[in-house]
């Protein structure tokens, strides 16, 4: 990959960690199976095949004057471990402290730490904390216990106002300064690289919730070029459409807004249906605080298009309830934002692979049926 100047997810993470270690910033990663990575993608600890318990962490041998890298597998006790990491991050505000759940929904046994300390710690005790939660998330037919990191819960506890249209000179950074935490769902390795670096290089600390991928770890399209990571590049809160649709915005019939993995399903389906000029797809990478400013530009660019929010999660979970009133605020309630995705459900996902694929097919058909919302109010 380095020969071709491209990175996948694991290499982008490695580069983010390595680059801050070089700057003297301690990086700590703990969680279940983080040394290898739950999905066998990380390999941060090498094991001697001949000598028991003899290991090497290559990232601790990059530069003479580097900071230490601590990577440690933890027990399956999320409540205790997350409480410890929260304390570590509070005591060491200049360290990048990350906790990774084996699957995103496993944070629910540490819900107490999240509710009482992470979401409201600054409001209650004026304590900044820069802890990073890495939560593998995505509907992949793996059943209700291994699919959803419950993004709706983090979004519901976010303190940004859905009805306020806040504009200031330093909009992007003032939003970050005033929020209680940051929720992101990156669709490219480069953006993940940037958000990890931004987290520790900001002059203040906020918790960062990252909905991380599973199948995208090895997806051939989910790669980034070095050009998106060199000096002068930054984290993109929104990745706008940059294909044929963006070149003739007045001919676009529909703009689909989405976040995370479903983007790759949508792009593939759009190509299959030959709708690359009629349908624009814009990715929301930072969901909270909501990027009102960038989305306003996108909405104004396509004045006659249908606006659709598409998600792979069920309607009563995911992002729809959070993004809908905010989109409505941007357009001053003059245009509807239509929902495309799975029906409401009590369980986070189906455990039946066929049902999973049928529901995926159904919402992709709706997403690209340009007559789907005609005559509806």
mmCIF file of C-alpha atoms in Angstrom, residues 13-176:
data_model
loop_
_atom_site.group_PDB
_atom_site.id
_atom_site.type_symbol
_atom_site.label_atom_id
_atom_site.label_comp_id
_atom_site.label_asym_id
_atom_site.label_seq_id
_atom_site.Cartn_x
_atom_site.Cartn_y
_atom_site.Cartn_z
ATOM 1 C CA UNK A 13 -5.040 4.514 12.197
ATOM 2 C CA UNK A 14 -1.399 3.399 12.437
ATOM 3 C CA UNK A 15 -0.280 6.623 10.732
ATOM 4 C CA UNK A 16 -2.456 8.810 12.974
ATOM 5 C CA UNK A 17 -1.027 7.164 16.103
ATOM 6 C CA UNK A 18 2.532 7.147 14.756
ATOM 7 C CA UNK A 19 2.420 10.815 13.753
ATOM 8 C CA UNK A 20 1.315 11.991 17.207
ATOM 9 C CA UNK A 21 3.813 9.672 18.940
ATOM 10 C CA UNK A 22 6.525 11.467 16.956
ATOM 11 C CA UNK A 23 5.238 14.761 18.387
ATOM 12 C CA UNK A 24 5.679 13.432 21.922
ATOM 13 C CA UNK A 25 2.025 12.586 22.580
ATOM 14 C CA UNK A 26 1.361 9.354 24.486
ATOM 15 C CA UNK A 27 -1.205 7.116 22.765
ATOM 16 C CA UNK A 28 -3.160 4.544 24.741
ATOM 17 C CA UNK A 29 -5.558 1.979 23.238
ATOM 18 C CA UNK A 30 -7.454 -0.532 25.329
ATOM 19 C CA UNK A 31 -10.449 -2.819 24.869
ATOM 20 C CA UNK A 32 -11.305 -6.381 24.002
ATOM 21 C CA UNK A 33 -8.847 -7.838 21.520
ATOM 22 C CA UNK A 34 -7.446 -4.452 20.460
ATOM 23 C CA UNK A 35 -3.860 -5.671 20.068
ATOM 24 C CA UNK A 36 -4.786 -7.852 17.092
ATOM 25 C CA UNK A 37 -8.061 -6.054 16.381
ATOM 26 C CA UNK A 38 -11.410 -7.840 16.692
ATOM 27 C CA UNK A 39 -11.479 -8.239 12.913
ATOM 28 C CA UNK A 40 -7.805 -9.289 12.649
ATOM 29 C CA UNK A 41 -6.909 -6.030 10.967
ATOM 30 C CA UNK A 42 -4.630 -4.205 13.397
ATOM 31 C CA UNK A 43 -1.694 -6.441 14.479
ATOM 32 C CA UNK A 44 -0.067 -3.885 16.804
ATOM 33 C CA UNK A 45 1.604 -6.605 18.905
ATOM 34 C CA UNK A 46 3.867 -9.252 17.393
ATOM 35 C CA UNK A 47 4.221 -12.590 19.220
ATOM 36 C CA UNK A 48 7.278 -14.841 19.183
ATOM 37 C CA UNK A 49 6.260 -18.243 17.812
ATOM 38 C CA UNK A 50 9.049 -20.018 19.740
ATOM 39 C CA UNK A 51 9.229 -18.213 23.096
ATOM 40 C CA UNK A 52 6.019 -17.965 25.148
ATOM 41 C CA UNK A 53 4.910 -14.435 26.170
ATOM 42 C CA UNK A 54 7.758 -12.798 24.217
ATOM 43 C CA UNK A 55 6.186 -9.898 22.321
ATOM 44 C CA UNK A 56 7.139 -6.767 20.437
ATOM 45 C CA UNK A 57 5.182 -3.552 19.798
ATOM 46 C CA UNK A 58 6.802 -2.126 16.634
ATOM 47 C CA UNK A 59 5.164 1.264 17.160
ATOM 48 C CA UNK A 60 7.359 1.786 20.212
ATOM 49 C CA UNK A 61 10.463 1.585 18.004
ATOM 50 C CA UNK A 62 9.820 4.254 15.375
ATOM 51 C CA UNK A 63 11.896 7.223 16.601
ATOM 52 C CA UNK A 64 14.454 7.796 19.338
ATOM 53 C CA UNK A 65 12.593 10.679 20.972
ATOM 54 C CA UNK A 66 9.039 9.386 20.543
ATOM 55 C CA UNK A 67 6.306 9.095 23.175
ATOM 56 C CA UNK A 68 5.276 5.600 24.340
ATOM 57 C CA UNK A 69 2.440 3.659 22.728
ATOM 58 C CA UNK A 70 0.392 1.543 25.139
ATOM 59 C CA UNK A 71 -1.889 -1.097 23.649
ATOM 60 C CA UNK A 72 -3.574 -3.590 25.947
ATOM 61 C CA UNK A 73 -6.333 -6.174 25.686
ATOM 62 C CA UNK A 74 -8.895 -5.771 28.444
ATOM 63 C CA UNK A 75 -11.362 -8.096 30.107
ATOM 64 C CA UNK A 76 -15.001 -8.325 29.026
ATOM 65 C CA UNK A 77 -15.990 -5.880 31.755
ATOM 66 C CA UNK A 78 -16.863 -2.716 29.845
ATOM 67 C CA UNK A 79 -18.161 -0.839 32.900
ATOM 68 C CA UNK A 80 -14.914 -1.214 34.852
ATOM 69 C CA UNK A 81 -12.584 -0.754 31.891
ATOM 70 C CA UNK A 82 -14.313 2.342 30.476
ATOM 71 C CA UNK A 83 -14.379 3.883 33.967
ATOM 72 C CA UNK A 84 -10.628 3.315 34.234
ATOM 73 C CA UNK A 85 -9.901 4.770 30.792
ATOM 74 C CA UNK A 86 -12.057 7.812 31.575
ATOM 75 C CA UNK A 87 -9.961 8.389 34.687
ATOM 76 C CA UNK A 88 -6.757 7.889 32.710
ATOM 77 C CA UNK A 89 -7.869 10.463 30.120
ATOM 78 C CA UNK A 90 -8.826 12.932 32.867
ATOM 79 C CA UNK A 91 -5.468 12.548 34.621
ATOM 80 C CA UNK A 92 -3.548 12.734 31.317
ATOM 81 C CA UNK A 93 -5.250 15.374 29.142
ATOM 82 C CA UNK A 94 -2.245 15.453 26.796
ATOM 83 C CA UNK A 95 -2.481 11.742 25.980
ATOM 84 C CA UNK A 96 -4.711 10.314 23.241
ATOM 85 C CA UNK A 97 -6.717 7.722 25.180
ATOM 86 C CA UNK A 98 -8.934 5.351 23.152
ATOM 87 C CA UNK A 99 -11.279 2.594 24.277
ATOM 88 C CA UNK A 100 -12.597 0.215 21.639
ATOM 89 C CA UNK A 101 -15.630 -1.998 22.119
ATOM 90 C CA UNK A 102 -15.450 -5.436 20.542
ATOM 91 C CA UNK A 103 -18.735 -4.559 18.827
ATOM 92 C CA UNK A 104 -20.381 -1.147 19.155
ATOM 93 C CA UNK A 105 -23.415 -2.283 21.128
ATOM 94 C CA UNK A 106 -21.151 -3.669 23.896
ATOM 95 C CA UNK A 107 -20.953 -0.138 25.295
ATOM 96 C CA UNK A 108 -24.391 -0.743 26.803
ATOM 97 C CA UNK A 109 -22.896 -2.496 29.840
ATOM 98 C CA UNK A 110 -20.916 0.708 30.469
ATOM 99 C CA UNK A 111 -23.969 2.936 29.951
ATOM 100 C CA UNK A 112 -23.630 4.309 33.469
ATOM 101 C CA UNK A 113 -20.149 5.708 32.723
ATOM 102 C CA UNK A 114 -21.402 7.219 29.456
ATOM 103 C CA UNK A 115 -24.540 8.824 30.965
ATOM 104 C CA UNK A 116 -23.088 10.047 34.255
ATOM 105 C CA UNK A 117 -19.550 11.013 33.287
ATOM 106 C CA UNK A 118 -18.762 11.168 29.568
ATOM 107 C CA UNK A 119 -21.808 13.024 28.221
ATOM 108 C CA UNK A 120 -22.291 15.379 31.164
ATOM 109 C CA UNK A 121 -18.961 15.534 32.998
ATOM 110 C CA UNK A 122 -18.105 19.022 31.809
ATOM 111 C CA UNK A 123 -21.582 20.411 32.528
ATOM 112 C CA UNK A 124 -21.646 18.923 36.051
ATOM 113 C CA UNK A 125 -18.054 19.246 37.229
ATOM 114 C CA UNK A 126 -16.299 21.577 34.714
ATOM 115 C CA UNK A 127 -13.966 18.729 33.811
ATOM 116 C CA UNK A 128 -12.760 18.422 30.220
ATOM 117 C CA UNK A 129 -12.104 14.898 28.958
ATOM 118 C CA UNK A 130 -10.733 13.846 25.577
ATOM 119 C CA UNK A 131 -11.514 10.128 25.718
ATOM 120 C CA UNK A 132 -12.187 8.433 22.362
ATOM 121 C CA UNK A 133 -14.785 5.662 22.076
ATOM 122 C CA UNK A 134 -14.281 3.434 19.024
ATOM 123 C CA UNK A 135 -17.545 1.574 18.383
ATOM 124 C CA UNK A 136 -17.711 -0.904 15.457
ATOM 125 C CA UNK A 137 -21.059 -0.303 13.769
ATOM 126 C CA UNK A 138 -22.878 -1.416 10.618
ATOM 127 C CA UNK A 139 -25.791 -3.523 9.420
ATOM 128 C CA UNK A 140 -24.182 -6.584 7.862
ATOM 129 C CA UNK A 141 -26.663 -9.350 8.616
ATOM 130 C CA UNK A 142 -24.773 -10.406 11.749
ATOM 131 C CA UNK A 143 -27.774 -10.243 14.062
ATOM 132 C CA UNK A 144 -29.060 -7.823 16.707
ATOM 133 C CA UNK A 145 -26.105 -8.193 19.107
ATOM 134 C CA UNK A 146 -23.345 -7.408 16.611
ATOM 135 C CA UNK A 147 -24.725 -4.649 14.407
ATOM 136 C CA UNK A 148 -25.641 -1.343 16.014
ATOM 137 C CA UNK A 149 -23.556 0.905 18.240
ATOM 138 C CA UNK A 150 -26.849 2.734 18.954
ATOM 139 C CA UNK A 151 -25.812 6.115 17.479
ATOM 140 C CA UNK A 152 -29.286 7.475 18.304
ATOM 141 C CA UNK A 153 -28.472 7.366 22.022
ATOM 142 C CA UNK A 154 -25.329 9.471 21.641
ATOM 143 C CA UNK A 155 -27.162 11.918 19.364
ATOM 144 C CA UNK A 156 -30.098 12.249 21.763
ATOM 145 C CA UNK A 157 -27.648 13.219 24.529
ATOM 146 C CA UNK A 158 -25.912 15.833 22.339
ATOM 147 C CA UNK A 159 -26.527 19.395 23.458
ATOM 148 C CA UNK A 160 -26.693 21.191 20.102
ATOM 149 C CA UNK A 161 -30.032 22.871 19.382
ATOM 150 C CA UNK A 162 -32.016 21.546 16.419
ATOM 151 C CA UNK A 163 -33.930 24.832 15.985
ATOM 152 C CA UNK A 164 -31.080 27.298 16.385
ATOM 153 C CA UNK A 165 -29.141 28.361 13.339
ATOM 154 C CA UNK A 166 -25.889 29.400 14.986
ATOM 155 C CA UNK A 167 -23.522 31.402 12.837
ATOM 156 C CA UNK A 168 -20.290 32.984 13.947
ATOM 157 C CA UNK A 169 -16.920 33.834 12.458
ATOM 158 C CA UNK A 170 -15.284 30.711 13.885
ATOM 159 C CA UNK A 171 -18.323 28.479 13.358
ATOM 160 C CA UNK A 172 -16.553 25.118 13.097
ATOM 161 C CA UNK A 173 -14.346 25.465 16.156
ATOM 162 C CA UNK A 174 -16.882 27.339 18.323
ATOM 163 C CA UNK A 175 -19.357 24.498 17.724
ATOM 164 C CA UNK A 176 -16.752 22.022 18.941
#
